[in-house]
Amino acid sequence: MSQMHVYQPTENHVKIIGRTHWVKDVLWLALSGGGVEFSLRGRTARVTLQGDDVALTGNNLARIGISVNGMRVIDDQVDQPLKTYTIFESDTDQAVTVRITKLSEAAMSTVGIREIAVESAEGIRPTPRQLHTIEFIGDSITCGYGVDDEEALHSFSTATEDVTKAYAYLTAEQLEADYSMVCYSGYGIITGYTENDQKLTTHLLPDYYEKVGKSEGKFGNSLLPQEVPWEFSRFTPELIVLNLGTNDDSYTKDDTAKQADYVANYTQFLEKVRSHNPGSMILCTLGIMGDRLYPHLEQAVDRYSRETGDSRISAMKFEVQLEEDGYAVDFHPSQATHRKAADRLTAEIRKLMKW
């Protein structure tokens, strides 16, 4: 019997997915969909994860999924400082592909990948890069808010959030694309979701676009993700898909001055996105939870294009979700709605990018 070999989740051993950050030999994940993927031929694989300072509180813990050959074998919320999972065991050598994914969003909690131990003569290696690269920038819809609880009157929990069932992840899968997600529930361009007609300026996605993440949970109990600048050279997307405006609409409603504020700030945000991604195509979308702001999104795209001469930008309206397709928590999109949205977006991207 061969012995166990221990590996760190470095790029020579694993494919790193999404925005991540190293602290003291641990690879930390904040944003939805962040993780690693690797392959091995062997008999056993174990993964040790590290909880953050939120892990022991029991409140909105980081939810992680681990799959082997595409089947989820671990689905857990990390509630301990260290947690080891046996993810694969066999009497004979087998070829397996393992993916570790943060299913819940950044804002509440983070999780670290500490080590991967395998019984395998050749060790572990990164899976190959996919054909394409996409960055998704969005809100709760992109995060998969409440998607595992199709009771519209229930309230938010990281336990029912699963980015792999949301339209963005499904689109990346259909297009064979490596992705990076930058998404936060309740966030917008000029305001977060609000019920009192006042702007919620703590929840603006543009404020955190240049950071590794934004969370209550500290990496290694010492470092907030929002204190770490993201190095854009680490991921160069061919395409960037924005889906922002659903939360802004809670504030702008039918007020033309507020809608104009959205247009002006959206245009500015496009300039910021472009400055970090000079070669990417940009696709601006809206509409799954309401399309009232969509004409104003189109105005922002037109204005940006006119002012900058940048023609590598496009807009697309999603269909508004239908009652017959059901709702998840807080009337968020159901799994059926997410699948429909993914099909719509995939078709649009194939046309736009000629993929």
Short mmCIF file of C-alpha atoms in Angstrom, two decimals:
data_model
loop_
_atom_site.label_atom_id
_atom_site.label_comp_id
_atom_site.label_asym_id
_atom_site.label_seq_id
_atom_site.Cartn_x
_atom_site.Cartn_y
_atom_site.Cartn_z
CA MET A 1 0.00 0.00 0.00
CA SER A 2 1.40 3.40 -0.98
CA GLN A 3 1.48 6.18 1.58
CA MET A 4 -0.43 9.46 1.72
CA HIS A 5 1.23 12.51 0.14
CA VAL A 6 0.24 16.00 1.18
CA TYR A 7 -0.08 18.91 -1.26
CA GLN A 8 -0.86 22.58 -0.93
CA PRO A 9 -3.43 24.07 -3.31
CA THR A 10 -0.81 25.94 -5.38
CA GLU A 11 -1.06 26.49 -9.14
CA ASN A 12 1.40 23.68 -9.91
CA HIS A 13 -0.97 21.25 -8.15
CA VAL A 14 -4.49 22.61 -8.76
CA LYS A 15 -6.41 24.85 -11.15
CA ILE A 16 -7.44 27.90 -9.13
CA ILE A 17 -10.97 29.12 -9.84
CA GLY A 18 -12.10 32.69 -9.12
CA ARG A 19 -10.51 35.30 -6.85
CA THR A 20 -8.44 33.77 -4.06
CA HIS A 21 -5.78 34.92 -1.61
CA TRP A 22 -2.93 33.18 0.21
CA VAL A 23 -2.48 33.74 3.95
CA LYS A 24 0.07 31.60 5.81
CA ASP A 25 0.03 28.63 3.43
CA VAL A 26 -3.78 28.56 3.20
CA LEU A 27 -5.67 29.45 -0.01
CA TRP A 28 -8.64 31.57 1.05
CA LEU A 29 -11.98 31.83 -0.78
CA ALA A 30 -14.54 34.57 -0.29
CA LEU A 31 -16.60 35.05 -3.45
CA SER A 32 -19.25 32.67 -4.76
CA GLY A 33 -17.85 29.93 -6.97
CA GLY A 34 -14.25 30.35 -5.88
CA GLY A 35 -12.29 27.14 -5.48
CA VAL A 36 -9.88 24.67 -7.03
CA GLU A 37 -9.95 21.68 -9.34
CA PHE A 38 -7.42 18.88 -9.73
CA SER A 39 -7.09 15.34 -11.02
CA LEU A 40 -5.34 12.28 -9.65
CA ARG A 41 -5.01 8.56 -10.18
CA GLY A 42 -5.04 6.77 -6.87
CA ARG A 43 -7.01 5.24 -4.02
CA THR A 44 -7.73 7.94 -1.45
CA ALA A 45 -8.18 11.71 -1.30
CA ARG A 46 -8.76 13.95 1.71
CA VAL A 47 -9.18 17.69 1.89
CA THR A 48 -8.59 19.85 4.96
CA LEU A 49 -10.46 23.17 5.08
CA GLN A 50 -9.94 26.02 7.51
CA GLY A 51 -12.82 27.98 8.98
CA ASP A 52 -12.72 31.74 9.50
CA ASP A 53 -13.66 33.70 12.63
CA VAL A 54 -17.36 33.28 11.71
CA ALA A 55 -17.09 29.46 11.69
CA LEU A 56 -17.80 29.00 15.40
CA THR A 57 -20.69 31.51 15.53
CA GLY A 58 -23.20 29.21 13.81
CA ASN A 59 -24.48 32.17 11.80
CA ASN A 60 -24.43 32.20 7.98
CA LEU A 61 -21.40 29.93 7.76
CA ALA A 62 -19.49 29.33 4.54
CA ARG A 63 -21.11 26.56 2.50
CA ILE A 64 -18.80 24.42 0.40
CA GLY A 65 -19.38 21.70 -2.19
CA ILE A 66 -16.83 19.06 -3.15
CA SER A 67 -17.45 16.95 -6.23
CA VAL A 68 -15.69 13.86 -7.55
CA ASN A 69 -16.08 13.19 -11.29
CA GLY A 70 -18.94 15.71 -11.38
CA MET A 71 -20.93 14.19 -8.50
CA ARG A 72 -21.17 16.19 -5.28
CA VAL A 73 -19.86 14.05 -2.43
CA ILE A 74 -19.54 16.73 0.28
CA ASP A 75 -22.00 19.56 0.92
CA ASP A 76 -21.27 21.23 4.23
CA GLN A 77 -21.12 24.44 6.20
CA VAL A 78 -17.72 24.94 7.78
CA ASP A 79 -18.30 25.25 11.55
CA GLN A 80 -14.83 24.41 12.90
CA PRO A 81 -11.36 25.96 12.74
CA LEU A 82 -10.16 22.87 10.82
CA LYS A 83 -12.24 20.24 9.09
CA THR A 84 -10.95 17.22 7.13
CA TYR A 85 -13.15 15.42 4.59
CA THR A 86 -12.45 12.05 3.03
CA ILE A 87 -13.75 12.64 -0.46
CA PHE A 88 -12.67 9.48 -2.24
CA GLU A 89 -11.67 5.94 -1.22
CA SER A 90 -11.16 2.88 -3.38
CA ASP A 91 -9.47 -0.53 -3.20
CA THR A 92 -7.96 -0.02 -6.64
CA ASP A 93 -6.35 2.94 -8.41
CA GLN A 94 -8.92 5.14 -10.12
CA ALA A 95 -8.68 8.32 -12.16
CA VAL A 96 -10.73 11.08 -10.55
CA THR A 97 -11.30 14.80 -10.95
CA VAL A 98 -12.03 16.75 -7.77
CA ARG A 99 -13.58 20.21 -7.59
CA ILE A 100 -13.89 22.24 -4.37
CA THR A 101 -16.33 25.16 -4.70
CA LYS A 102 -17.50 27.86 -2.30
CA LEU A 103 -21.28 27.69 -2.77
CA SER A 104 -22.24 30.63 -0.55
CA GLU A 105 -21.43 34.28 -1.09
CA ALA A 106 -18.59 36.41 0.22
CA ALA A 107 -20.37 38.91 2.44
CA MET A 108 -21.10 36.61 5.39
CA SER A 109 -18.14 34.22 5.63
CA THR A 110 -14.95 32.90 4.04
CA VAL A 111 -13.17 29.55 3.99
CA GLY A 112 -9.61 28.38 3.39
CA ILE A 113 -8.21 25.31 1.64
CA ARG A 114 -5.31 24.13 3.78
CA GLU A 115 -4.14 20.89 2.23
CA ILE A 116 -4.99 18.00 -0.03
CA ALA A 117 -3.76 14.53 0.98
CA VAL A 118 -3.83 11.67 -1.52
CA GLU A 119 -2.74 8.10 -1.82
CA SER A 120 -1.44 8.25 -5.37
CA ALA A 121 1.88 7.44 -7.01
CA GLU A 122 1.80 10.45 -9.33
CA GLY A 123 0.22 12.95 -6.93
CA ILE A 124 -2.27 15.60 -8.05
CA ARG A 125 -2.24 17.93 -11.02
CA PRO A 126 -4.29 20.89 -12.21
CA THR A 127 -7.13 20.12 -14.61
CA PRO A 128 -6.67 21.73 -18.04
CA ARG A 129 -7.90 25.24 -18.70
CA GLN A 130 -11.32 25.47 -20.33
CA LEU A 131 -11.85 26.86 -23.85
CA HIS A 132 -13.01 30.30 -22.68
CA THR A 133 -12.92 32.76 -19.77
CA ILE A 134 -15.83 34.81 -18.37
CA GLU A 135 -16.13 37.18 -15.42
CA PHE A 136 -19.63 37.62 -13.99
CA ILE A 137 -20.44 40.76 -11.99
CA GLY A 138 -23.78 40.68 -10.19
CA ASP A 139 -25.99 40.55 -7.14
CA SER A 140 -28.07 37.90 -5.33
CA ILE A 141 -29.29 36.43 -8.63
CA THR A 142 -25.71 35.61 -9.65
CA CYS A 143 -24.98 34.25 -6.13
CA GLY A 144 -27.87 31.77 -6.27
CA TYR A 145 -29.64 33.36 -3.29
CA GLY A 146 -32.08 30.94 -1.67
CA VAL A 147 -32.07 28.63 -4.69
CA ASP A 148 -32.24 25.49 -2.52
CA ASP A 149 -35.38 26.67 -0.72
CA GLU A 150 -38.27 27.27 -3.10
CA GLU A 151 -40.45 28.93 -0.47
CA ALA A 152 -40.80 32.58 -1.41
CA LEU A 153 -41.71 33.67 2.14
CA HIS A 154 -38.63 32.18 3.78
CA SER A 155 -35.64 34.41 4.55
CA PHE A 156 -31.99 34.40 3.54
CA SER A 157 -29.45 31.85 4.73
CA THR A 158 -26.07 30.83 3.31
CA ALA A 159 -27.32 27.24 3.86
CA THR A 160 -29.78 27.58 0.94
CA GLU A 161 -27.44 29.49 -1.38
CA ASP A 162 -25.73 27.54 -4.18
CA VAL A 163 -23.94 29.37 -6.97
CA THR A 164 -23.70 26.16 -9.04
CA LYS A 165 -27.49 26.22 -9.58
CA ALA A 166 -27.56 29.87 -10.67
CA TYR A 167 -27.62 31.14 -14.27
CA ALA A 168 -24.02 32.41 -14.37
CA TYR A 169 -22.38 29.15 -13.31
CA LEU A 170 -24.71 27.17 -15.61
CA THR A 171 -23.81 29.46 -18.52
CA ALA A 172 -20.08 28.98 -17.92
CA GLU A 173 -20.65 25.23 -17.85
CA GLN A 174 -22.57 25.24 -21.15
CA LEU A 175 -19.89 27.36 -22.83
CA GLU A 176 -16.95 25.38 -21.39
CA ALA A 177 -15.59 28.52 -19.78
CA ASP A 178 -13.45 29.11 -16.72
CA TYR A 179 -15.20 31.79 -14.67
CA SER A 180 -14.68 34.32 -11.94
CA MET A 181 -17.67 35.69 -9.98
CA VAL A 182 -17.89 39.08 -8.29
CA CYS A 183 -21.35 39.09 -6.72
CA TYR A 184 -23.03 40.27 -3.53
CA SER A 185 -26.68 39.96 -2.54
CA GLY A 186 -28.46 43.28 -2.20
CA TYR A 187 -25.72 45.26 -3.96
CA GLY A 188 -26.18 47.78 -6.75
CA ILE A 189 -24.59 50.60 -8.71
CA ILE A 190 -25.92 53.62 -6.73
CA THR A 191 -27.61 51.86 -3.81
CA GLY A 192 -28.11 48.51 -2.21
CA TYR A 193 -31.60 47.08 -1.81
CA THR A 194 -33.66 49.53 0.22
CA GLU A 195 -37.21 49.64 1.57
CA ASN A 196 -37.21 53.22 2.92
CA ASP A 197 -36.42 55.29 -0.22
CA GLN A 198 -32.99 56.13 1.23
CA LYS A 199 -29.82 55.10 -0.58
CA LEU A 200 -27.95 52.22 1.04
CA THR A 201 -24.42 53.29 0.15
CA THR A 202 -22.66 50.51 2.11
CA HIS A 203 -23.80 48.07 -0.60
CA LEU A 204 -22.28 49.39 -3.82
CA LEU A 205 -20.58 46.82 -6.00
CA PRO A 206 -18.23 49.32 -7.69
CA ASP A 207 -16.65 50.01 -4.26
CA TYR A 208 -15.44 46.40 -4.03
CA TYR A 209 -14.77 45.48 -7.65
CA GLU A 210 -11.03 46.06 -7.22
CA LYS A 211 -10.81 43.93 -4.05
CA VAL A 212 -10.35 40.18 -3.53
CA GLY A 213 -13.75 40.23 -1.83
CA LYS A 214 -15.84 41.88 0.87
CA SER A 215 -16.81 39.90 3.94
CA GLU A 216 -17.49 39.81 7.66
CA GLY A 217 -15.21 36.76 7.79
CA LYS A 218 -11.47 37.33 7.98
CA PHE A 219 -8.89 35.29 6.07
CA GLY A 220 -6.84 33.47 8.72
CA ASN A 221 -8.79 35.42 11.38
CA SER A 222 -6.58 38.39 10.59
CA LEU A 223 -7.28 39.92 7.20
CA LEU A 224 -10.52 41.23 5.72
CA PRO A 225 -10.85 40.45 1.99
CA GLN A 226 -11.78 44.09 1.32
CA GLU A 227 -8.31 45.09 2.55
CA VAL A 228 -6.67 43.11 -0.27
CA PRO A 229 -6.45 44.61 -3.78
CA TRP A 230 -7.21 42.16 -6.58
CA GLU A 231 -4.45 41.67 -9.14
CA PHE A 232 -6.32 41.75 -12.45
CA SER A 233 -3.41 40.09 -14.26
CA ARG A 234 -4.35 36.84 -12.49
CA PHE A 235 -7.50 36.34 -14.59
CA THR A 236 -8.07 37.80 -18.05
CA PRO A 237 -11.67 37.28 -19.16
CA GLU A 238 -12.56 37.22 -22.84
CA LEU A 239 -16.04 38.33 -21.77
CA ILE A 240 -17.46 40.20 -18.78
CA VAL A 241 -21.18 39.81 -18.03
CA LEU A 242 -22.76 42.44 -15.77
CA ASN A 243 -26.14 41.97 -14.11
CA LEU A 244 -26.65 45.00 -11.84
CA GLY A 245 -29.71 47.17 -11.33
CA THR A 246 -32.24 44.93 -9.61
CA ASN A 247 -31.40 46.44 -6.21
CA ASP A 248 -31.04 49.97 -7.61
CA ASP A 249 -34.65 49.69 -8.83
CA SER A 250 -35.86 49.39 -5.21
CA TYR A 251 -34.71 53.02 -4.87
CA THR A 252 -35.07 54.53 -8.35
CA LYS A 253 -38.60 53.15 -9.01
CA ASP A 254 -40.16 55.49 -11.63
CA ASP A 255 -38.22 58.60 -10.53
CA THR A 256 -36.48 59.94 -13.65
CA ALA A 257 -33.84 61.89 -11.69
CA LYS A 258 -32.88 58.76 -9.71
CA GLN A 259 -32.83 56.70 -12.90
CA ALA A 260 -30.51 59.30 -14.46
CA ASP A 261 -28.22 58.94 -11.41
CA TYR A 262 -28.10 55.19 -12.12
CA VAL A 263 -27.19 55.86 -15.77
CA ALA A 264 -24.38 58.26 -14.85
CA ASN A 265 -22.88 55.91 -12.25
CA TYR A 266 -23.30 52.81 -14.41
CA THR A 267 -21.38 54.61 -17.19
CA GLN A 268 -18.61 55.42 -14.70
CA PHE A 269 -18.46 51.83 -13.52
CA LEU A 270 -18.08 50.64 -17.12
CA GLU A 271 -15.01 52.87 -17.38
CA LYS A 272 -13.57 51.25 -14.25
CA VAL A 273 -14.26 47.74 -15.54
CA ARG A 274 -12.70 48.57 -18.90
CA SER A 275 -9.59 50.13 -17.31
CA HIS A 276 -8.77 46.75 -15.72
CA ASN A 277 -9.88 44.61 -18.68
CA PRO A 278 -8.73 46.33 -21.86
CA GLY A 279 -9.25 43.30 -24.10
CA SER A 280 -12.60 41.97 -22.86
CA MET A 281 -16.00 42.11 -24.51
CA ILE A 282 -18.59 43.52 -22.05
CA LEU A 283 -22.21 42.36 -21.96
CA CYS A 284 -24.66 44.28 -19.74
CA THR A 285 -27.81 42.42 -18.70
CA LEU A 286 -30.87 42.95 -16.50
CA GLY A 287 -34.44 41.80 -16.09
CA ILE A 288 -34.85 38.46 -14.29
CA MET A 289 -36.46 40.05 -11.18
CA GLY A 290 -37.90 43.04 -13.08
CA ASP A 291 -36.92 45.02 -16.16
CA ARG A 292 -38.04 48.57 -15.35
CA LEU A 293 -34.44 49.89 -15.31
CA TYR A 294 -33.41 48.09 -18.48
CA PRO A 295 -33.94 51.07 -20.86
CA HIS A 296 -31.71 53.11 -18.54
CA LEU A 297 -29.05 50.39 -18.63
CA GLU A 298 -29.19 50.67 -22.43
CA GLN A 299 -28.77 54.44 -22.10
CA ALA A 300 -25.67 53.90 -19.96
CA VAL A 301 -24.18 51.51 -22.52
CA ASP A 302 -24.91 53.98 -25.36
CA ARG A 303 -23.47 56.90 -23.41
CA TYR A 304 -20.35 54.95 -22.47
CA SER A 305 -19.84 53.88 -26.09
CA ARG A 306 -20.32 57.43 -27.40
CA GLU A 307 -18.06 59.06 -24.81
CA THR A 308 -15.22 56.55 -25.09
CA GLY A 309 -15.51 55.25 -28.66
CA ASP A 310 -15.48 51.74 -27.17
CA SER A 311 -17.63 49.48 -29.33
CA ARG A 312 -16.75 46.20 -27.52
CA ILE A 313 -19.88 46.41 -25.39
CA SER A 314 -23.41 45.12 -25.78
CA ALA A 315 -26.68 44.83 -23.82
CA MET A 316 -29.25 42.06 -23.38
CA LYS A 317 -32.59 41.92 -21.58
CA PHE A 318 -33.47 38.77 -19.66
CA GLU A 319 -37.07 37.58 -19.56
CA VAL A 320 -38.76 38.47 -16.26
CA GLN A 321 -39.28 35.36 -14.10
CA LEU A 322 -42.70 33.70 -14.32
CA GLU A 323 -44.86 32.70 -11.39
CA GLU A 324 -45.43 29.26 -12.94
CA ASP A 325 -41.67 28.56 -12.73
CA GLY A 326 -41.83 29.03 -8.96
CA TYR A 327 -39.82 31.28 -6.65
CA ALA A 328 -36.98 30.73 -4.22
CA VAL A 329 -36.49 32.62 -0.94
CA ASP A 330 -37.69 36.27 -0.98
CA PHE A 331 -39.14 35.77 -4.48
CA HIS A 332 -35.70 35.12 -5.97
CA PRO A 333 -35.39 33.00 -9.13
CA SER A 334 -36.11 29.29 -8.84
CA GLN A 335 -33.86 26.62 -10.31
CA ALA A 336 -36.19 26.45 -13.34
CA THR A 337 -35.86 30.23 -13.87
CA HIS A 338 -32.06 30.04 -13.53
CA ARG A 339 -31.91 27.28 -16.17
CA LYS A 340 -34.02 29.35 -18.58
CA ALA A 341 -31.88 32.43 -17.96
CA ALA A 342 -28.71 30.39 -18.55
CA ASP A 343 -30.06 29.14 -21.88
CA ARG A 344 -30.95 32.69 -22.93
CA LEU A 345 -27.54 34.07 -21.91
CA THR A 346 -25.65 31.15 -23.48
CA ALA A 347 -27.39 31.72 -26.83
CA GLU A 348 -26.61 35.45 -26.67
CA ILE A 349 -22.94 34.84 -25.86
CA ARG A 350 -22.55 32.27 -28.67
CA LYS A 351 -23.90 34.89 -31.08
CA LEU A 352 -21.88 37.78 -29.65
CA MET A 353 -18.55 35.97 -29.22
CA LYS A 354 -18.93 33.45 -32.10
CA TRP A 355 -18.09 30.65 -29.63
#
